[in-house]
Amino acid sequence: MPLSPAAAQLSAALQARAERVTVSRATVMEAFREALPGAASGDNARCTLATLLYEIAEHSIIGLPTSRIKWDVGHPALPEQVRVPTAPPAKHATPRPHVSWRPELNWAYDARLTASQTEDLLACNRWFRDTHNQPARRVAVPLRERSYEIFRHEKRLDTLITGALFAPGRLTLEQLATFREPPPLAHHRLGDGDTLLVVENSDTYATLRYLLQPAPGRVGYIAFGSGRAFEASVENVTELPGISRIVYYGDLDAEGIAIPARASINGAQHRLPPVEPAAGLYHLLLAHEPTVGDIIDSEKAHSLTAWLPEGLQQTAHTVLTNGQRHAQEATNRRDLSAEPAWRW
């Protein structure tokens, strides 16, 4: 899966500032404020930054410190520095051939570019030149269609938007007349309530839809999150009338908790309400015996569990650091039918 939209923006800003492989905490904060000013000034800025840094690290774009002394004492902890392995030392910057950059790329004259970045910009430069004064060719199309037109490779822009060429003040999707099309959000209307319930996996979605259908309470819609797809498909919630609250229920493991946290960050950029945990369902889930999962580092577990209700955070932290997990399917149709406490 590609980086979530917010993580892609932070990654691009961070790489543009990477003068050397090791990047200081101050530089990370500058990149965060530039890429996501609203999130960086919000009440949950620390949790947001930690969530995004872990995501970018999972894609091997940056490296996070392995030593505890290189993290601060905040909650969740933030690294004192990160590594950007692809950042070339300044003295090894590749000389650029003489290029007459189009006005959209004037910033490239002063930018430190690698050979690969120069080739990618030259392809964009040709597109800007060839489509000049041709409005029909500048009509916005989805990202991979534009990527194929410019690079003859439909996934090239997927990679580039997470890098330095798309840092603030440089290339934008708007300039290239393209956009990231979020995946569809499969949903079903249950009533007139103001709440959207999003469920990570398909069988639990079917169970909750069945159980809520006769008496949905506050739940106006139920949606199938489809795993990590919800990180982007959350944008489609803007199309659902009357929704002022989004609650989420998924697996209780590292990925299952990270998905709604990332979706909430993306949703905030579209003026959506925060994605909240479906507290009653998670209470029931944690009452079951956990199964074997991945062992999660304590600091990362603190960052992940910050999304959960305060009363469940310590229990969930123990589950993750013990190398355990809870699959949401443990709360099956029979159990949920017998226990009404999870309902809204």
PDB file of N, CA, C and O in Angstrom, residues 1-16 35 56 61 117 120 124 142-144 146-147 150-151 154-168 170-176 178-181 232 235:
ATOM      1  N   MET A   1       0.840  -1.193   0.000  1.00  0.00           N
ATOM      2  CA  MET A   1       0.000   0.000   0.000  1.00  0.00           C
ATOM      3  C   MET A   1       0.881   1.251   0.000  1.00  0.00           C
ATOM      4  O   MET A   1       1.938   1.276   0.634  1.00  0.00           O
ATOM      5  N   PRO A   2       0.457   2.299  -0.726  1.00  0.00           N
ATOM      6  CA  PRO A   2       1.224   3.551  -0.714  1.00  0.00           C
ATOM      7  C   PRO A   2       1.099   4.244   0.633  1.00  0.00           C
ATOM      8  O   PRO A   2       0.265   3.895   1.471  1.00  0.00           O
ATOM      9  N   LEU A   3       1.955   5.239   0.845  1.00  0.00           N
ATOM     10  CA  LEU A   3       1.834   6.063   2.040  1.00  0.00           C
ATOM     11  C   LEU A   3       0.476   6.739   2.080  1.00  0.00           C
ATOM     12  O   LEU A   3      -0.094   7.084   1.048  1.00  0.00           O
ATOM     13  N   SER A   4      -0.042   6.949   3.284  1.00  0.00           N
ATOM     14  CA  SER A   4      -1.257   7.734   3.415  1.00  0.00           C
ATOM     15  C   SER A   4      -0.966   9.157   2.931  1.00  0.00           C
ATOM     16  O   SER A   4       0.189   9.592   2.897  1.00  0.00           O
ATOM     17  N   PRO A   5      -1.997   9.897   2.532  1.00  0.00           N
ATOM     18  CA  PRO A   5      -1.761  11.235   1.978  1.00  0.00           C
ATOM     19  C   PRO A   5      -0.938  12.150   2.879  1.00  0.00           C
ATOM     20  O   PRO A   5      -0.028  12.839   2.419  1.00  0.00           O
ATOM     21  N   ALA A   6      -1.244  12.179   4.167  1.00  0.00           N
ATOM     22  CA  ALA A   6      -0.499  13.060   5.072  1.00  0.00           C
ATOM     23  C   ALA A   6       0.950  12.615   5.211  1.00  0.00           C
ATOM     24  O   ALA A   6       1.869  13.448   5.256  1.00  0.00           O
ATOM     25  N   ALA A   7       1.171  11.311   5.278  1.00  0.00           N
ATOM     26  CA  ALA A   7       2.547  10.809   5.383  1.00  0.00           C
ATOM     27  C   ALA A   7       3.345  11.131   4.125  1.00  0.00           C
ATOM     28  O   ALA A   7       4.536  11.440   4.195  1.00  0.00           O
ATOM     29  N   ALA A   8       2.695  11.075   2.970  1.00  0.00           N
ATOM     30  CA  ALA A   8       3.373  11.416   1.720  1.00  0.00           C
ATOM     31  C   ALA A   8       3.812  12.876   1.729  1.00  0.00           C
ATOM     32  O   ALA A   8       4.924  13.214   1.286  1.00  0.00           O
ATOM     33  N   GLN A   9       2.966  13.770   2.250  1.00  0.00           N
ATOM     34  CA  GLN A   9       3.319  15.193   2.308  1.00  0.00           C
ATOM     35  C   GLN A   9       4.491  15.429   3.245  1.00  0.00           C
ATOM     36  O   GLN A   9       5.413  16.189   2.943  1.00  0.00           O
ATOM     37  N   LEU A  10       4.469  14.778   4.407  1.00  0.00           N
ATOM     38  CA  LEU A  10       5.565  14.943   5.354  1.00  0.00           C
ATOM     39  C   LEU A  10       6.859  14.352   4.793  1.00  0.00           C
ATOM     40  O   LEU A  10       7.935  14.946   4.921  1.00  0.00           O
ATOM     41  N   SER A  11       6.760  13.202   4.163  1.00  0.00           N
ATOM     42  CA  SER A  11       7.943  12.570   3.573  1.00  0.00           C
ATOM     43  C   SER A  11       8.591  13.481   2.547  1.00  0.00           C
ATOM     44  O   SER A  11       9.819  13.651   2.529  1.00  0.00           O
ATOM     45  N   ALA A  12       7.790  14.086   1.683  1.00  0.00           N
ATOM     46  CA  ALA A  12       8.328  14.974   0.647  1.00  0.00           C
ATOM     47  C   ALA A  12       9.040  16.173   1.272  1.00  0.00           C
ATOM     48  O   ALA A  12      10.151  16.548   0.873  1.00  0.00           O
ATOM     49  N   ALA A  13       8.405  16.789   2.270  1.00  0.00           N
ATOM     50  CA  ALA A  13       9.008  17.960   2.917  1.00  0.00           C
ATOM     51  C   ALA A  13      10.289  17.588   3.651  1.00  0.00           C
ATOM     52  O   ALA A  13      11.264  18.342   3.648  1.00  0.00           O
ATOM     53  N   LEU A  14      10.303  16.419   4.267  1.00  0.00           N
ATOM     54  CA  LEU A  14      11.477  15.976   5.013  1.00  0.00           C
ATOM     55  C   LEU A  14      12.651  15.701   4.082  1.00  0.00           C
ATOM     56  O   LEU A  14      13.787  16.124   4.339  1.00  0.00           O
ATOM     57  N   GLN A  15      12.385  15.018   2.964  1.00  0.00           N
ATOM     58  CA  GLN A  15      13.471  14.697   2.044  1.00  0.00           C
ATOM     59  C   GLN A  15      14.036  15.946   1.376  1.00  0.00           C
ATOM     60  O   GLN A  15      15.238  16.018   1.091  1.00  0.00           O
ATOM     61  N   ALA A  16      13.208  16.939   1.144  1.00  0.00           N
ATOM     62  CA  ALA A  16      13.700  18.176   0.539  1.00  0.00           C
ATOM     63  C   ALA A  16      14.656  18.912   1.479  1.00  0.00           C
ATOM     64  O   ALA A  16      15.492  19.693   1.034  1.00  0.00           O
ATOM     65  N   ALA A  35       4.667  21.026   5.872  1.00  0.00           N
ATOM     66  CA  ALA A  35       3.835  20.097   5.108  1.00  0.00           C
ATOM     67  C   ALA A  35       2.401  20.069   5.613  1.00  0.00           C
ATOM     68  O   ALA A  35       1.461  20.006   4.816  1.00  0.00           O
ATOM     69  N   ILE A  56       6.148   6.302   7.762  1.00  0.00           N
ATOM     70  CA  ILE A  56       7.196   6.536   6.762  1.00  0.00           C
ATOM     71  C   ILE A  56       8.350   5.562   6.970  1.00  0.00           C
ATOM     72  O   ILE A  56       8.927   5.044   6.005  1.00  0.00           O
ATOM     73  N   ILE A  61      11.584   4.606   4.050  1.00  0.00           N
ATOM     74  CA  ILE A  61      11.982   5.911   3.512  1.00  0.00           C
ATOM     75  C   ILE A  61      12.880   6.633   4.510  1.00  0.00           C
ATOM     76  O   ILE A  61      13.807   7.346   4.127  1.00  0.00           O
ATOM     77  N   GLN A 117      16.327  12.583 -10.102  1.00  0.00           N
ATOM     78  CA  GLN A 117      15.363  13.673  -9.955  1.00  0.00           C
ATOM     79  C   GLN A 117      15.392  14.601 -11.163  1.00  0.00           C
ATOM     80  O   GLN A 117      14.353  15.074 -11.614  1.00  0.00           O
ATOM     81  N   ASP A 120      13.434  12.999 -13.957  1.00  0.00           N
ATOM     82  CA  ASP A 120      11.987  13.090 -13.717  1.00  0.00           C
ATOM     83  C   ASP A 120      11.476  14.504 -13.972  1.00  0.00           C
ATOM     84  O   ASP A 120      10.399  14.696 -14.563  1.00  0.00           O
ATOM     85  N   CYS A 124       8.650  16.168 -16.699  1.00  0.00           N
ATOM     86  CA  CYS A 124       7.583  17.120 -16.357  1.00  0.00           C
ATOM     87  C   CYS A 124       7.747  18.407 -17.156  1.00  0.00           C
ATOM     88  O   CYS A 124       6.751  18.994 -17.604  1.00  0.00           O
ATOM     89  N   PRO A 142      -7.088  11.402 -13.197  1.00  0.00           N
ATOM     90  CA  PRO A 142      -6.512  10.691 -12.049  1.00  0.00           C
ATOM     91  C   PRO A 142      -4.999  10.489 -12.178  1.00  0.00           C
ATOM     92  O   PRO A 142      -4.436  10.489 -13.270  1.00  0.00           O
ATOM     93  N   LEU A 143      -4.373  10.301 -11.025  1.00  0.00           N
ATOM     94  CA  LEU A 143      -2.918  10.299 -10.903  1.00  0.00           C
ATOM     95  C   LEU A 143      -2.225   9.333 -11.862  1.00  0.00           C
ATOM     96  O   LEU A 143      -1.261   9.695 -12.543  1.00  0.00           O
ATOM     97  N   ARG A 144      -2.692   8.109 -11.925  1.00  0.00           N
ATOM     98  CA  ARG A 144      -1.975   7.120 -12.731  1.00  0.00           C
ATOM     99  C   ARG A 144      -2.163   7.352 -14.230  1.00  0.00           C
ATOM    100  O   ARG A 144      -1.302   6.964 -15.025  1.00  0.00           O
ATOM    101  N   ARG A 146      -2.268  10.418 -15.542  1.00  0.00           N
ATOM    102  CA  ARG A 146      -1.300  11.476 -15.830  1.00  0.00           C
ATOM    103  C   ARG A 146       0.132  10.931 -15.760  1.00  0.00           C
ATOM    104  O   ARG A 146       0.991  11.298 -16.576  1.00  0.00           O
ATOM    105  N   SER A 147       0.379  10.042 -14.827  1.00  0.00           N
ATOM    106  CA  SER A 147       1.703   9.465 -14.701  1.00  0.00           C
ATOM    107  C   SER A 147       2.091   8.713 -15.969  1.00  0.00           C
ATOM    108  O   SER A 147       3.229   8.836 -16.458  1.00  0.00           O
ATOM    109  N   ILE A 150       2.987  11.261 -18.748  1.00  0.00           N
ATOM    110  CA  ILE A 150       4.255  11.975 -18.597  1.00  0.00           C
ATOM    111  C   ILE A 150       5.459  11.033 -18.656  1.00  0.00           C
ATOM    112  O   ILE A 150       6.462  11.321 -19.327  1.00  0.00           O
ATOM    113  N   PHE A 151       5.366   9.897 -17.966  1.00  0.00           N
ATOM    114  CA  PHE A 151       6.532   9.029 -17.789  1.00  0.00           C
ATOM    115  C   PHE A 151       6.444   7.706 -18.543  1.00  0.00           C
ATOM    116  O   PHE A 151       7.401   6.925 -18.521  1.00  0.00           O
ATOM    117  N   GLU A 154       2.681   4.118 -15.267  1.00  0.00           N
ATOM    118  CA  GLU A 154       1.499   4.567 -14.534  1.00  0.00           C
ATOM    119  C   GLU A 154       1.734   4.754 -13.040  1.00  0.00           C
ATOM    120  O   GLU A 154       0.960   5.447 -12.369  1.00  0.00           O
ATOM    121  N   LYS A 155       2.783   4.164 -12.472  1.00  0.00           N
ATOM    122  CA  LYS A 155       3.002   4.262 -11.031  1.00  0.00           C
ATOM    123  C   LYS A 155       4.156   5.194 -10.645  1.00  0.00           C
ATOM    124  O   LYS A 155       4.498   5.298  -9.476  1.00  0.00           O
ATOM    125  N   ARG A 156       4.751   5.879 -11.624  1.00  0.00           N
ATOM    126  CA  ARG A 156       5.901   6.717 -11.305  1.00  0.00           C
ATOM    127  C   ARG A 156       5.530   7.851 -10.344  1.00  0.00           C
ATOM    128  O   ARG A 156       6.253   8.150  -9.397  1.00  0.00           O
ATOM    129  N   LEU A 157       4.392   8.495 -10.564  1.00  0.00           N
ATOM    130  CA  LEU A 157       3.987   9.585  -9.677  1.00  0.00           C
ATOM    131  C   LEU A 157       3.667   9.087  -8.277  1.00  0.00           C
ATOM    132  O   LEU A 157       3.821   9.837  -7.307  1.00  0.00           O
ATOM    133  N   ASP A 158       3.211   7.839  -8.135  1.00  0.00           N
ATOM    134  CA  ASP A 158       2.987   7.281  -6.797  1.00  0.00           C
ATOM    135  C   ASP A 158       4.246   7.396  -5.958  1.00  0.00           C
ATOM    136  O   ASP A 158       4.194   7.682  -4.751  1.00  0.00           O
ATOM    137  N   THR A 159       5.392   7.129  -6.582  1.00  0.00           N
ATOM    138  CA  THR A 159       6.673   7.205  -5.888  1.00  0.00           C
ATOM    139  C   THR A 159       7.126   8.642  -5.699  1.00  0.00           C
ATOM    140  O   THR A 159       7.574   9.036  -4.608  1.00  0.00           O
ATOM    141  N   LEU A 160       6.988   9.449  -6.724  1.00  0.00           N
ATOM    142  CA  LEU A 160       7.532  10.808  -6.679  1.00  0.00           C
ATOM    143  C   LEU A 160       6.836  11.693  -5.661  1.00  0.00           C
ATOM    144  O   LEU A 160       7.470  12.573  -5.069  1.00  0.00           O
ATOM    145  N   ILE A 161       5.543  11.510  -5.426  1.00  0.00           N
ATOM    146  CA  ILE A 161       4.831  12.418  -4.521  1.00  0.00           C
ATOM    147  C   ILE A 161       5.270  12.254  -3.070  1.00  0.00           C
ATOM    148  O   ILE A 161       4.942  13.094  -2.232  1.00  0.00           O
ATOM    149  N   THR A 162       6.023  11.200  -2.758  1.00  0.00           N
ATOM    150  CA  THR A 162       6.542  11.042  -1.395  1.00  0.00           C
ATOM    151  C   THR A 162       7.956  11.599  -1.263  1.00  0.00           C
ATOM    152  O   THR A 162       8.546  11.538  -0.181  1.00  0.00           O
ATOM    153  N   GLY A 163       8.518  12.137  -2.358  1.00  0.00           N
ATOM    154  CA  GLY A 163       9.900  12.578  -2.353  1.00  0.00           C
ATOM    155  C   GLY A 163      10.066  14.082  -2.449  1.00  0.00           C
ATOM    156  O   GLY A 163       9.096  14.846  -2.489  1.00  0.00           O
ATOM    157  N   ALA A 164      11.320  14.499  -2.535  1.00  0.00           N
ATOM    158  CA  ALA A 164      11.675  15.910  -2.440  1.00  0.00           C
ATOM    159  C   ALA A 164      11.082  16.764  -3.545  1.00  0.00           C
ATOM    160  O   ALA A 164      10.876  17.969  -3.365  1.00  0.00           O
ATOM    161  N   LEU A 165      10.803  16.190  -4.713  1.00  0.00           N
ATOM    162  CA  LEU A 165      10.277  16.991  -5.827  1.00  0.00           C
ATOM    163  C   LEU A 165       8.897  17.559  -5.526  1.00  0.00           C
ATOM    164  O   LEU A 165       8.496  18.564  -6.119  1.00  0.00           O
ATOM    165  N   PHE A 166       8.186  16.929  -4.588  1.00  0.00           N
ATOM    166  CA  PHE A 166       6.832  17.381  -4.253  1.00  0.00           C
ATOM    167  C   PHE A 166       6.765  18.052  -2.880  1.00  0.00           C
ATOM    168  O   PHE A 166       5.695  18.161  -2.287  1.00  0.00           O
ATOM    169  N   ALA A 167       7.901  18.505  -2.402  1.00  0.00           N
ATOM    170  CA  ALA A 167       7.904  19.264  -1.154  1.00  0.00           C
ATOM    171  C   ALA A 167       7.175  20.587  -1.354  1.00  0.00           C
ATOM    172  O   ALA A 167       7.018  21.065  -2.488  1.00  0.00           O
ATOM    173  N   PRO A 168       6.674  21.207  -0.288  1.00  0.00           N
ATOM    174  CA  PRO A 168       6.011  22.511  -0.422  1.00  0.00           C
ATOM    175  C   PRO A 168       6.877  23.510  -1.179  1.00  0.00           C
ATOM    176  O   PRO A 168       8.086  23.607  -0.953  1.00  0.00           O
ATOM    177  N   ARG A 170       7.382  23.331  -4.375  1.00  0.00           N
ATOM    178  CA  ARG A 170       7.926  22.686  -5.572  1.00  0.00           C
ATOM    179  C   ARG A 170       6.770  22.181  -6.429  1.00  0.00           C
ATOM    180  O   ARG A 170       5.769  22.874  -6.586  1.00  0.00           O
ATOM    181  N   LEU A 171       6.898  21.010  -7.010  1.00  0.00           N
ATOM    182  CA  LEU A 171       5.826  20.477  -7.840  1.00  0.00           C
ATOM    183  C   LEU A 171       4.562  20.245  -7.025  1.00  0.00           C
ATOM    184  O   LEU A 171       4.630  19.882  -5.843  1.00  0.00           O
ATOM    185  N   THR A 172       3.412  20.413  -7.666  1.00  0.00           N
ATOM    186  CA  THR A 172       2.138  20.082  -7.037  1.00  0.00           C
ATOM    187  C   THR A 172       1.303  19.265  -8.011  1.00  0.00           C
ATOM    188  O   THR A 172       1.485  19.339  -9.234  1.00  0.00           O
ATOM    189  N   LEU A 173       0.382  18.507  -7.461  1.00  0.00           N
ATOM    190  CA  LEU A 173      -0.536  17.747  -8.312  1.00  0.00           C
ATOM    191  C   LEU A 173      -1.413  18.685  -9.120  1.00  0.00           C
ATOM    192  O   LEU A 173      -1.776  18.380 -10.269  1.00  0.00           O
ATOM    193  N   GLU A 174      -1.740  19.822  -8.544  1.00  0.00           N
ATOM    194  CA  GLU A 174      -2.568  20.794  -9.265  1.00  0.00           C
ATOM    195  C   GLU A 174      -1.856  21.284 -10.520  1.00  0.00           C
ATOM    196  O   GLU A 174      -2.473  21.441 -11.580  1.00  0.00           O
ATOM    197  N   GLN A 175      -0.558  21.536 -10.451  1.00  0.00           N
ATOM    198  CA  GLN A 175       0.191  21.964 -11.626  1.00  0.00           C
ATOM    199  C   GLN A 175       0.155  20.911 -12.722  1.00  0.00           C
ATOM    200  O   GLN A 175       0.084  21.238 -13.909  1.00  0.00           O
ATOM    201  N   LEU A 176       0.211  19.657 -12.320  1.00  0.00           N
ATOM    202  CA  LEU A 176       0.185  18.559 -13.290  1.00  0.00           C
ATOM    203  C   LEU A 176      -1.246  18.159 -13.657  1.00  0.00           C
ATOM    204  O   LEU A 176      -1.443  17.182 -14.377  1.00  0.00           O
ATOM    205  N   THR A 178      -3.709  16.818 -11.974  1.00  0.00           N
ATOM    206  CA  THR A 178      -4.033  15.453 -11.581  1.00  0.00           C
ATOM    207  C   THR A 178      -4.417  15.421 -10.112  1.00  0.00           C
ATOM    208  O   THR A 178      -4.312  16.418  -9.394  1.00  0.00           O
ATOM    209  N   PHE A 179      -4.861  14.272  -9.632  1.00  0.00           N
ATOM    210  CA  PHE A 179      -5.303  14.138  -8.250  1.00  0.00           C
ATOM    211  C   PHE A 179      -5.252  12.667  -7.857  1.00  0.00           C
ATOM    212  O   PHE A 179      -5.326  11.776  -8.707  1.00  0.00           O
ATOM    213  N   ARG A 180      -5.066  12.446  -6.551  1.00  0.00           N
ATOM    214  CA  ARG A 180      -5.139  11.083  -6.023  1.00  0.00           C
ATOM    215  C   ARG A 180      -6.599  10.720  -5.834  1.00  0.00           C
ATOM    216  O   ARG A 180      -7.307  11.340  -5.048  1.00  0.00           O
ATOM    217  N   GLU A 181      -7.061   9.751  -6.580  1.00  0.00           N
ATOM    218  CA  GLU A 181      -8.451   9.304  -6.469  1.00  0.00           C
ATOM    219  C   GLU A 181      -8.561   8.341  -5.291  1.00  0.00           C
ATOM    220  O   GLU A 181      -7.982   7.248  -5.316  1.00  0.00           O
ATOM    221  N   ALA A 232      -7.253   6.394   2.919  1.00  0.00           N
ATOM    222  CA  ALA A 232      -7.555   7.328   1.834  1.00  0.00           C
ATOM    223  C   ALA A 232      -9.048   7.457   1.585  1.00  0.00           C
ATOM    224  O   ALA A 232      -9.551   8.544   1.309  1.00  0.00           O
ATOM    225  N   GLU A 235     -11.839  10.133   2.824  1.00  0.00           N
ATOM    226  CA  GLU A 235     -12.202  11.382   2.150  1.00  0.00           C
ATOM    227  C   GLU A 235     -13.624  11.345   1.610  1.00  0.00           C
ATOM    228  O   GLU A 235     -14.289  12.379   1.492  1.00  0.00           O
TER     229      GLU A 235
END
